[in-house]
Amino acid sequence: MTIKDKILIIKQRLRLDMNGVASKSMRDGGIGYGLNFGVGLAALKEIAGETEHDSSLAIALWKENVRECKMLASMIYPADEFPIGLADMWVEEIEWPDLAQTCSMYLFSRMPEASVTAFRWIASQSEMVRYCGFLTIAHQMRQGKEMNERYVTELRDQAQTALADGCTLPALAAQTVMDILERNGNDGQN
């Protein structure tokens, strides 16, 4: 079966799970994907679980201008094979918070060199890239990633800067990081 055939099957499944009300609500809220089936995260996780985890298929899905295809791409790309250069390209293409959240949770936080990459993203001029950087670190912390004191100090400084600069998305994710640090006794250990 070709990748094109696999994508056709995935899109047929997405149509079965389509939620027109959710799709319209997102469109009305300014979330403007080329195509948005309004499929929820639980259904996407189910589809991802039934789909071959393959980098070529994931790349082809990412190229589709379809919300759910991009989300599925982040769920099926083998994280240990995900190159930093491709991560940098994908993060620059993310326009909407829901895709940033999904990519950060399922792929970015699990890729090689995730911490280093996320810290570089936090220093970006792009609000969405900074958002992904903080989300990636938050997911790593939730996954039990241990951090040394220097890392925690730098992370806290970056989060406080994001909170002070007033950009909504990075500030929200930075607050999440600060909350996790607080719950973990300020040392970043789980």
XYZ file of C-alpha atoms in Angstrom:
190
model
C 0.000 0.000 0.000
C 1.377 3.405 -0.935
C 1.584 6.389 1.381
C -1.080 8.076 -0.727
C -3.389 5.093 -0.121
C -2.690 5.222 3.623
C -3.531 8.921 3.740
C -6.775 8.270 1.850
C -7.754 5.635 4.433
C -6.875 8.005 7.291
C -8.952 10.800 5.764
C -11.903 8.422 5.338
C -11.648 7.578 9.026
C -11.439 11.268 9.909
C -14.640 11.896 7.958
C -16.377 9.182 10.011
C -15.298 10.931 13.240
C -15.987 14.415 11.905
C -17.561 16.929 14.277
C -18.972 19.802 12.266
C -19.962 21.798 15.350
C -16.403 21.679 16.740
C -14.940 22.523 13.338
C -17.265 25.522 12.920
C -16.529 26.686 16.454
C -12.788 26.635 15.750
C -13.269 28.477 12.452
C -15.468 31.069 14.159
C -12.757 31.440 16.818
C -10.191 32.283 14.141
C -8.497 28.898 13.826
C -8.135 28.665 10.070
C -6.709 25.351 8.918
C -7.174 24.547 5.232
C -9.431 21.702 6.321
C -10.607 20.939 9.836
C -12.708 17.858 10.562
C -13.183 18.856 14.210
C -12.035 15.422 15.387
C -11.225 15.290 19.096
C -7.964 14.189 20.662
C -9.340 10.864 21.936
C -10.376 9.805 18.426
C -7.042 10.991 17.015
C -5.181 8.914 19.603
C -7.250 5.902 18.591
C -6.477 6.464 14.903
C -2.781 6.917 15.705
C -2.836 3.653 17.645
C -4.191 1.870 14.575
C -1.740 3.536 12.194
C 1.777 2.432 11.353
C 4.312 4.640 13.116
C 6.417 5.620 10.159
C 8.432 8.753 9.455
C 7.579 8.835 5.729
C 3.860 8.614 6.419
C 4.159 11.238 9.162
C 5.974 13.635 6.832
C 3.316 13.135 4.147
C 0.544 13.737 6.693
C 2.269 16.913 7.899
C 2.278 18.270 4.343
C -1.509 17.978 4.155
C -3.202 21.260 5.025
C -5.518 19.393 7.383
C -5.597 19.959 11.146
C -6.014 16.309 12.057
C -3.378 15.090 9.594
C -0.787 17.390 11.153
C -1.763 16.219 14.636
C -1.566 12.577 13.575
C 1.855 13.244 12.042
C 3.130 14.251 15.481
C 1.591 11.131 17.021
C 2.986 8.591 14.559
C 6.456 9.969 13.829
C 8.914 7.754 15.769
C 10.231 10.330 18.241
C 13.663 8.719 18.555
C 14.142 9.222 14.788
C 12.855 12.806 14.643
C 15.732 15.062 13.521
C 16.219 18.476 15.099
C 16.304 20.163 11.697
C 12.863 18.823 10.892
C 11.617 19.819 14.343
C 12.795 23.366 13.653
C 10.931 23.380 10.327
C 7.711 22.007 11.807
C 7.695 24.336 14.808
C 8.012 27.337 12.471
C 4.939 26.146 10.546
C 2.692 25.812 13.587
C 0.056 28.529 13.654
C -2.513 27.309 16.167
C -2.265 26.407 19.864
C -3.981 23.027 19.507
C -1.329 21.826 17.070
C 1.444 23.260 19.274
C 0.064 21.351 22.250
C -0.236 18.069 20.366
C 3.217 18.291 18.776
C 4.844 19.235 22.066
C 3.160 16.401 23.962
C 3.528 13.542 21.503
C 6.687 14.363 19.573
C 8.813 17.337 20.576
C 9.136 16.328 24.234
C 10.240 12.822 23.254
C 12.721 13.609 20.483
C 16.507 13.403 20.948
C 17.946 16.623 22.370
C 14.457 17.817 23.302
C 15.652 19.951 26.228
C 18.360 21.722 24.248
C 15.994 22.332 21.359
C 13.213 23.593 23.634
C 15.560 26.056 25.336
C 16.592 27.375 21.932
C 12.922 27.767 20.996
C 12.214 29.661 24.213
C 14.691 32.299 23.013
C 12.895 32.703 19.662
C 11.245 35.921 18.531
C 8.177 33.907 17.496
C 5.447 33.689 20.117
C 4.309 30.262 18.874
C 7.854 28.865 18.862
C 8.364 30.089 22.452
C 5.032 28.506 23.371
C 6.193 25.168 21.926
C 9.480 25.464 23.800
C 7.791 25.893 27.180
C 5.205 23.197 26.414
C 7.945 20.774 25.411
C 9.772 21.320 28.682
C 6.547 21.028 30.680
C 5.804 17.671 29.059
C 9.334 16.479 29.707
C 8.962 17.387 33.364
C 5.646 15.502 33.512
C 7.387 12.494 31.912
C 9.883 12.470 34.781
C 12.851 14.144 33.096
C 15.352 15.003 35.805
C 16.957 18.419 35.709
C 20.044 19.714 37.391
C 20.001 22.872 39.478
C 21.562 25.029 36.748
C 18.902 23.902 34.256
C 16.106 24.642 36.745
C 17.544 28.088 37.513
C 17.743 28.971 33.814
C 14.270 27.580 33.198
C 12.833 29.614 36.062
C 14.524 32.789 34.736
C 13.178 32.187 31.215
C 9.684 31.478 32.555
C 9.672 34.657 34.657
C 10.775 36.648 31.610
C 7.942 35.142 29.554
C 5.443 35.931 32.285
C 6.651 39.536 32.424
C 6.643 40.173 28.670
C 2.884 39.656 28.360
C 2.702 37.394 25.289
C -0.289 35.258 26.182
C 0.674 31.820 24.865
C 4.281 31.725 26.075
C 3.134 33.165 29.417
C 0.511 30.429 29.819
C 3.044 27.692 29.098
C 5.671 29.390 31.292
C 3.160 29.460 34.152
C 2.608 25.734 33.652
C 6.360 25.187 33.948
C 6.489 27.307 37.104
C 3.562 25.350 38.587
C 5.311 22.043 37.893
C 8.519 23.345 39.459
C 6.538 24.423 42.508
C 4.790 21.057 42.832
C 8.146 19.317 42.505
C 9.658 21.310 45.354
C 11.392 23.873 43.088
C 14.157 21.432 42.257
C 12.665 20.063 39.028
C 12.851 16.486 40.304
C 9.777 14.266 40.184
